[in-house]
Amino acid sequence: MAYRLSPARLWREKDSRYRLVGGMCRRCGRRFYPPRPVCPYCGSKSVERVELARQGVVETFAITYTVQEGFRDQAPIVYAIVKLDDGARVFAPLTDVEPEKVHTGMRVEAVVRRVRVDDDHGLIAYGIKFRPLRPAKSGQ
Amino acid sequence: MVLRVGIVGWGAYIPRYRVKVEEIARVWGYDPSVGAELGVYEKAVGGVDEDATTIGLEAALNAVKRAGIDPRRIGAVFFGSESKPYAVKPSATIIAEALGIVPDTMASDLEFACRAGSEGLRAAFGLVASGQIEYGLVVGADTAQANPGDVLEFTAASGGAAFVVGPARDAVAVLEGVYTYVTDTPDFWRREVSPYPVHGEAFTGEPAYFHHIESAVKGLMERLGLKPQDFDYVVFHQPNGRFPLRIAKRLGFTKEQVEPGLIAPYIGNTYNGSAFLGFARVLDIAKPGSRILVAPFGSGAGSDAYSFVVTDAIEEKRDRAPKVDDYIADKVYIDYAMYAKYRRLVLRYNM
Ligand SMILES: [Zn+2]
């Protein structure tokens, strides 16, 4: 079945999709992704939007061979929970990595990639994915 | 001409996938020596989730990191590509948004085959020189298309580079002069509904690439009173590994001046990323005081020749982002089938 990406939703989410903007709770200090008005940890409504750390480690992951229509070209997709260096946890796909090489504790960095594309006529949804640090031997 | 502008930061990005020219030759039944003839042995291929916008964005992030400026001070974002993900809807705004440059900025996508990004560079220098903006961001990126089985397919590659331009006082390379030479020349084109470009076969070389670059470079050297031996490095557009060496020889440059900026043999022709990546690779190694000639070329046709002089500021900025050679070395080979999937040569319908 044809599926249409919502322009309004992509527009609303562009900060979190392009710049890894998440929430930071002013009461308990924890960071989370995606941003939302209420802290998922303590329930506080005192939340500000901040750019999260762009590097972190893979905490856990799953290799998905059975994918929804529209994602077959990206299969198998490795979904991971990445713990960022600032403590926030992000659920996102990995990219630029062979599934058999993924392991917990692997250091990764955020990149903006195509997450989903609405056929030849529709919108392109860009969003955050994580990849192993690249280039592997850079001086950074 | 005293322009008081220059390159403040540079950034490169090359996807990690490579397909060998001999693999493409195997599929389409070409003579296995075609790679040696072209001087290109493998080409960079963007992953399935990459396009010219994501590639340009990675290069731009590296350029801004090296520039070390607050992105909100950038007043113009120019994106040069001939593989825009949308026919209508700018990539420049996506890049500007992702870098936190919006909304107080100009932003547009430019088109002039492989020299669209270079036209953006000229425009950004002009805006900085006239005091209308403080800094500009110029991105050249492509996921170059080629008709499967066409000789272009051996070289058409994915990659990009970006530059932050600004006042000479912040520059790693000061612009000494620039001269542009354009004519209407039908050497290479793509109509709106064609997925792949068409080229005028033998016509692409002499009246297009060689004539325009030669005229631009001679025009610049005349205006600045410089000779080939005054330059430490020279970078040309690189449709293959042979043309840049041939035009260099014709203009009186040596192989040693060309080779540091020659990247086509390792990654192919990244179209708007081509001369820009060569220039970035030279900036990765150039010493203060070096003079660099950069001459992009775009079909249709035109060439710009720039002369830059490297400043002391280059040393501290060099290690703030990955170098071109880091990206060249970090690679994974794929076969033709994966390449065809990644570059969407296999049409799949969502039903
Ligand atoms: Zn909280």
XYZ file of C-alpha atoms and ligand atoms in Angstrom:
492
model
C 0.000 0.000 0.000
C 1.201 3.452 -0.872
C 2.278 5.376 2.176
C 2.598 9.143 2.226
C 5.026 10.975 4.414
C 3.429 13.918 6.136
C 5.079 17.231 5.152
C 3.842 18.774 8.407
C 5.396 16.026 10.509
C 8.762 16.172 8.736
C 8.782 19.940 9.125
C 7.944 19.724 12.842
C 10.657 17.158 13.438
C 13.441 18.762 11.410
C 15.523 19.882 14.424
C 15.648 16.363 15.819
C 16.098 14.803 12.376
C 18.860 17.132 11.115
C 20.645 18.322 14.242
C 19.982 15.616 16.828
C 18.035 18.041 19.001
C 16.653 16.276 22.066
C 15.153 17.240 25.395
C 16.969 18.137 28.610
C 15.032 18.002 31.873
C 15.647 21.002 34.095
C 14.577 19.051 37.189
C 16.485 15.735 36.943
C 19.064 16.876 34.373
C 18.634 13.860 32.092
C 18.635 14.104 28.315
C 16.402 12.169 25.955
C 15.505 11.714 22.285
C 13.317 12.556 20.527
C 12.438 15.753 22.362
C 9.039 15.892 24.051
C 7.330 18.282 26.441
C 7.389 15.945 29.467
C 10.523 14.293 30.913
C 10.194 10.498 30.412
C 12.217 9.885 33.602
C 10.669 12.172 36.249
C 7.548 13.586 34.595
C 8.690 17.191 34.875
C 7.277 19.601 32.320
C 10.324 21.822 32.651
C 12.167 20.620 29.552
C 14.429 22.509 27.181
C 15.562 21.543 23.685
C 19.314 20.985 23.255
C 21.649 19.557 20.606
C 22.780 16.171 21.918
C 26.312 14.729 21.737
C 26.974 13.323 18.262
C 29.025 10.337 19.394
C 28.222 7.405 21.616
C 28.302 3.612 21.958
C 25.964 0.856 20.795
C 24.228 -0.508 23.918
C 22.122 -3.100 22.177
C 20.999 -3.867 18.636
C 18.842 -6.099 16.457
C 19.354 -7.133 12.848
C 16.054 -6.934 10.985
C 15.628 -8.938 7.782
C 11.858 -8.640 7.609
C 11.177 -5.024 6.826
C 8.123 -2.928 6.055
C 7.332 -2.125 2.427
C 9.398 0.894 1.481
C 12.504 -0.290 3.364
C 13.526 -3.341 1.288
C 16.430 -1.489 -0.371
C 17.947 -0.810 3.063
C 17.572 -4.358 4.417
C 18.914 -5.874 6.521
C 18.480 -2.911 8.863
C 20.415 -2.869 12.118
C 18.388 -0.990 14.728
C 20.352 0.075 17.774
C 20.017 1.818 21.079
C 22.951 4.199 21.200
C 24.033 5.725 24.486
C 25.415 9.147 23.609
C 28.382 10.661 25.422
C 26.000 13.058 27.208
C 23.913 10.160 28.544
C 20.933 10.396 26.204
C 19.733 7.180 24.596
C 18.721 7.204 20.935
C 16.897 4.446 19.065
C 18.026 4.674 15.449
C 19.232 2.591 12.499
C 22.946 2.042 11.901
C 24.435 2.681 8.486
C 27.719 2.091 6.636
C 28.430 -1.084 8.562
C 28.205 -4.777 7.738
C 25.655 -6.307 10.181
C 28.086 -9.069 11.230
C 30.572 -6.435 12.398
C 28.189 -4.668 14.794
C 28.864 -5.285 18.484
C 27.787 -3.778 21.778
C 30.196 -1.120 22.936
C 31.005 -0.122 19.338
C 31.686 3.613 19.071
C 29.438 5.366 16.589
C 28.687 8.881 15.364
C 25.479 10.517 14.165
C 24.963 11.248 10.475
C 22.008 12.537 8.491
C 20.824 10.067 5.879
C 17.725 9.152 3.918
C 15.472 7.250 6.283
C 12.536 6.778 3.965
C 11.518 7.939 0.512
C 7.971 8.341 -0.792
C 8.303 6.709 -4.253
C 9.478 8.800 -7.209
C 7.101 11.677 -6.635
C 6.957 12.217 -2.917
C 9.107 13.544 -0.140
C 12.474 12.357 1.048
C 12.610 11.929 4.815
C 16.103 12.592 6.117
C 16.969 11.642 9.660
C 19.575 10.543 12.156
C 21.443 7.270 11.739
C 24.677 6.147 13.380
C 27.792 4.737 11.784
C 31.152 3.528 13.069
C 33.536 6.494 13.456
C 34.804 7.461 10.038
C 37.364 7.661 8.698
C 38.636 4.855 10.876
C 42.125 6.338 11.280
C 41.423 10.068 11.428
C 43.333 12.403 13.681
C 40.202 13.499 15.518
C 42.930 43.322 -8.091
C 43.045 43.268 -4.309
C 40.110 41.220 -3.109
C 40.840 40.719 0.602
C 38.898 37.448 0.658
C 39.872 33.824 0.935
C 39.117 30.282 2.060
C 38.503 30.164 5.816
C 37.693 26.458 6.137
C 37.616 23.413 3.869
C 35.931 20.043 4.208
C 35.720 16.832 2.209
C 33.510 13.796 2.198
C 33.810 10.598 0.156
C 31.430 7.662 0.712
C 33.046 4.399 1.829
C 31.946 2.126 -1.019
C 34.079 1.456 -4.109
C 33.415 -0.453 -7.291
C 36.354 -1.420 -9.473
C 36.441 -0.324 -13.099
C 37.271 -3.923 -14.096
C 34.014 -5.063 -12.420
C 31.999 -2.591 -14.527
C 33.956 -3.699 -17.636
C 33.125 -7.349 -16.832
C 29.379 -6.673 -16.687
C 29.213 -4.641 -19.891
C 31.793 -6.524 -21.925
C 34.481 -3.890 -22.239
C 38.191 -4.538 -22.743
C 39.590 -5.105 -19.231
C 42.283 -2.487 -19.917
C 39.715 0.344 -19.972
C 40.729 1.447 -16.464
C 44.344 1.892 -17.477
C 43.247 3.897 -20.507
C 41.156 6.228 -18.371
C 43.647 6.384 -15.529
C 40.850 5.433 -13.112
C 40.942 2.099 -11.262
C 37.962 2.349 -8.931
C 35.227 4.835 -8.131
C 33.467 5.959 -4.971
C 29.815 4.952 -4.644
C 27.348 6.503 -2.224
C 25.451 4.091 0.017
C 21.759 3.335 -0.489
C 20.746 6.106 1.941
C 23.106 8.774 0.559
C 22.426 11.463 -2.016
C 24.101 14.701 -3.117
C 22.485 16.568 -0.205
C 23.693 14.202 2.537
C 27.151 14.042 0.939
C 27.295 17.842 0.686
C 26.152 18.163 4.282
C 28.989 15.952 5.576
C 31.543 17.983 3.634
C 29.969 21.233 4.896
C 30.125 20.045 8.531
C 33.853 19.408 8.070
C 34.382 22.825 6.449
C 32.593 24.644 9.274
C 34.590 22.642 11.860
C 37.830 23.763 10.223
C 36.645 27.364 9.881
C 35.867 27.373 13.606
C 33.158 30.006 13.247
C 29.615 30.257 14.592
C 27.496 29.012 11.633
C 25.022 31.866 12.238
C 27.628 34.248 10.821
C 27.320 32.561 7.406
C 25.205 34.764 5.121
C 25.024 32.643 1.970
C 24.840 28.920 1.242
C 25.419 27.837 -2.346
C 25.003 24.217 -3.389
C 26.361 23.112 -6.765
C 25.249 19.736 -8.098
C 23.905 18.004 -11.151
C 22.314 15.218 -9.124
C 19.955 17.191 -6.909
C 17.596 14.856 -5.024
C 14.668 17.133 -5.901
C 14.180 18.753 -9.317
C 12.383 21.537 -7.443
C 13.151 22.089 -3.730
C 16.537 23.399 -2.706
C 19.222 21.268 -1.104
C 20.920 24.459 0.136
C 18.127 25.052 2.669
C 18.437 21.492 4.029
C 22.183 21.979 4.501
C 21.653 25.451 6.009
C 19.036 24.079 8.396
C 21.184 21.109 9.457
C 24.116 23.415 10.224
C 22.029 25.944 12.152
C 22.647 28.694 9.577
C 18.937 29.460 8.917
C 16.991 31.734 8.693
C 19.203 34.805 8.349
C 20.973 33.752 5.135
C 20.759 33.469 1.370
C 20.558 29.891 0.081
C 20.343 28.496 -3.412
C 21.181 25.556 -5.631
C 23.210 26.305 -8.724
C 23.431 24.408 -12.001
C 26.304 24.465 -14.502
C 27.198 20.797 -14.944
C 30.428 20.163 -12.965
C 31.251 23.828 -12.280
C 28.031 24.887 -10.532
C 29.811 24.821 -7.191
C 32.606 26.942 -8.609
C 30.124 29.563 -9.784
C 28.916 29.545 -6.161
C 32.475 30.100 -5.009
C 32.828 33.151 -7.262
C 29.477 34.520 -6.066
C 30.362 33.997 -2.398
C 33.730 35.711 -2.816
C 31.932 38.637 -4.460
C 29.418 38.912 -1.622
C 32.173 38.847 1.000
C 34.359 41.305 -0.942
C 31.472 43.772 -1.268
C 30.712 43.556 2.444
C 27.212 42.122 2.002
C 27.979 38.989 4.007
C 30.675 38.081 6.520
C 31.074 34.410 5.555
C 29.696 32.194 2.810
C 29.410 28.408 2.529
C 29.949 26.789 -0.860
C 29.244 23.096 -1.414
C 29.960 20.993 -4.498
C 28.579 17.449 -4.327
C 27.274 14.806 -6.668
C 26.167 11.231 -6.964
C 27.171 11.386 -10.599
C 24.841 9.611 -12.983
C 25.810 7.648 -16.045
C 23.825 5.453 -18.367
C 24.667 1.834 -17.434
C 27.125 0.484 -19.994
C 28.107 3.963 -21.196
C 31.804 4.790 -20.993
C 30.868 7.490 -18.460
C 29.895 4.759 -16.018
C 33.528 3.850 -15.389
C 34.161 7.233 -13.801
C 30.826 8.741 -12.588
C 31.296 8.756 -8.815
C 29.918 10.082 -5.522
C 31.617 12.651 -3.285
C 31.798 16.284 -2.345
C 33.750 19.118 -0.815
C 32.819 22.409 0.809
C 34.484 25.701 1.594
C 33.744 28.474 4.039
C 34.839 31.738 2.446
C 35.401 34.960 4.309
C 37.693 37.907 4.891
C 41.412 37.505 4.127
C 42.325 38.117 7.790
C 40.771 34.719 8.732
C 41.867 32.904 5.589
C 43.949 29.750 5.235
C 44.314 30.629 1.529
C 43.905 34.177 0.233
C 42.346 34.675 -3.201
C 44.854 36.413 -5.430
C 42.733 36.517 -8.558
C 40.108 34.666 -10.555
C 39.171 34.605 -14.214
C 36.230 32.820 -15.828
C 35.817 31.732 -19.449
C 32.441 30.472 -20.748
C 30.864 29.764 -24.133
C 27.848 27.833 -25.406
C 29.312 24.418 -26.203
C 27.110 21.305 -26.507
C 29.561 18.724 -25.112
C 27.386 17.124 -22.411
C 23.776 17.610 -21.329
C 20.758 16.072 -19.658
C 17.149 16.928 -20.452
C 14.574 17.222 -17.655
C 13.105 13.739 -17.930
C 16.309 11.867 -18.798
C 17.790 9.952 -15.904
C 21.276 9.996 -17.469
C 23.368 12.588 -19.256
C 24.328 12.379 -22.933
C 27.756 13.399 -24.189
C 29.159 14.422 -27.534
C 31.753 11.575 -27.532
C 35.055 12.940 -28.934
C 33.594 16.440 -28.781
C 33.864 16.482 -24.959
C 37.654 16.805 -25.004
C 39.161 19.374 -27.328
C 36.532 22.122 -27.813
C 35.133 21.705 -24.314
C 37.465 20.589 -21.495
C 40.806 21.568 -23.039
C 39.786 24.814 -24.722
C 37.955 26.262 -21.723
C 40.476 25.325 -19.049
C 43.370 26.472 -21.211
C 41.664 29.813 -21.881
C 40.720 30.373 -18.233
C 44.186 29.517 -16.900
C 45.994 31.615 -19.535
C 43.592 34.500 -18.892
C 44.300 34.368 -15.155
C 48.080 34.118 -15.518
C 48.092 37.063 -17.952
C 46.067 39.227 -15.582
C 48.223 38.369 -12.593
C 51.522 38.356 -14.477
C 52.256 34.797 -13.319
C 53.972 31.880 -15.057
C 53.369 28.124 -14.546
C 56.521 27.821 -12.421
C 55.147 30.416 -9.953
C 52.643 27.824 -8.677
C 53.408 25.051 -6.204
C 50.223 23.134 -6.951
C 47.723 23.048 -9.782
C 44.295 21.407 -9.617
C 42.049 20.814 -12.627
C 38.623 19.287 -13.061
C 39.135 15.517 -13.307
C 36.732 13.663 -15.610
C 39.335 10.858 -15.616
C 42.944 10.394 -14.551
C 44.441 11.400 -17.922
C 42.890 14.759 -18.899
C 44.358 16.753 -15.971
C 47.889 15.573 -16.812
C 47.388 16.374 -20.477
C 46.068 19.915 -19.917
C 48.857 20.496 -17.387
C 51.506 19.551 -19.909
C 49.952 21.737 -22.551
C 49.956 24.739 -20.210
C 53.557 24.131 -19.112
C 52.928 22.617 -15.672
C 54.803 19.564 -14.418
C 53.425 16.267 -13.175
C 54.749 17.140 -9.715
C 52.513 20.237 -9.585
C 49.414 18.193 -10.546
C 49.757 14.929 -8.638
C 49.027 16.124 -5.068
C 45.588 17.313 -6.194
C 44.853 14.354 -8.467
C 42.145 12.181 -6.934
C 40.278 10.743 -9.957
C 42.455 7.590 -10.138
C 41.250 6.561 -6.644
C 37.639 7.732 -6.564
C 36.606 8.601 -10.138
C 34.869 11.781 -11.269
C 32.682 13.269 -8.537
C 31.493 16.034 -10.913
C 30.963 19.103 -8.674
C 33.163 17.431 -6.057
C 36.017 16.802 -8.483
C 38.235 19.917 -8.592
C 36.958 20.878 -5.115
C 38.190 17.580 -3.609
C 41.508 17.998 -5.421
C 41.821 21.490 -3.936
C 40.880 20.160 -0.483
C 43.570 17.483 -0.766
C 46.158 20.160 -1.572
C 45.017 22.260 1.415
C 45.463 19.122 3.557
C 49.220 19.289 2.878
C 50.144 22.782 1.600
C 52.679 24.857 3.544
C 52.191 28.567 4.274
C 53.321 30.665 1.314
C 52.398 28.033 -1.296
C 50.574 29.266 -4.390
C 47.743 27.070 -5.700
C 46.008 27.243 -9.068
C 42.501 25.743 -9.124
C 40.596 25.323 -12.393
C 37.196 23.626 -12.274
C 35.385 22.930 -15.540
C 31.728 22.431 -16.346
C 30.202 21.215 -19.572
C 28.057 23.554 -21.540
C 30.810 24.970 -21.075
C 33.037 27.013 -18.804
C 36.058 27.085 -16.571
C 37.202 29.291 -13.683
C 40.849 29.732 -12.814
C 41.662 30.825 -9.263
C 44.999 31.660 -7.714
C 45.326 31.226 -3.937
C 48.222 31.874 -1.583
C 48.313 29.770 1.595
C 48.669 31.574 4.952
C 50.100 30.595 8.350
C 46.566 29.964 9.670
C 46.382 26.693 7.740
C 48.462 24.647 10.181
C 46.158 24.946 13.187
C 42.995 24.210 11.159
C 44.266 21.185 9.262
C 43.589 18.527 11.911
C 40.143 19.718 12.915
C 38.440 17.404 10.385
C 39.238 14.252 8.400
C 41.517 14.640 5.388
C 40.783 13.619 1.803
C 43.298 10.776 2.065
C 41.595 9.462 5.213
C 38.424 9.079 3.170
C 40.242 7.626 0.154
C 41.866 4.964 2.351
C 38.707 4.045 4.299
C 36.867 1.899 1.747
C 34.842 -1.243 1.183
C 34.565 -2.906 -2.226
C 31.160 -3.833 -3.581
C 30.191 -5.762 -6.684
C 28.142 -4.441 -9.598
C 24.885 -5.775 -8.142
C 25.255 -3.843 -4.879
C 26.434 -0.765 -6.751
C 23.368 -0.993 -9.011
C 21.114 -1.160 -5.949
C 22.881 1.655 -4.118
C 22.776 4.005 -7.102
C 19.187 3.034 -7.913
C 19.977 1.530 -11.322
C 17.519 -1.248 -10.479
C 13.976 0.076 -10.409
C 11.832 -1.378 -7.685
C 8.183 -0.543 -7.287
C 6.470 -0.298 -3.925
C 3.236 -2.260 -4.344
Zn 13.415 14.705 34.483
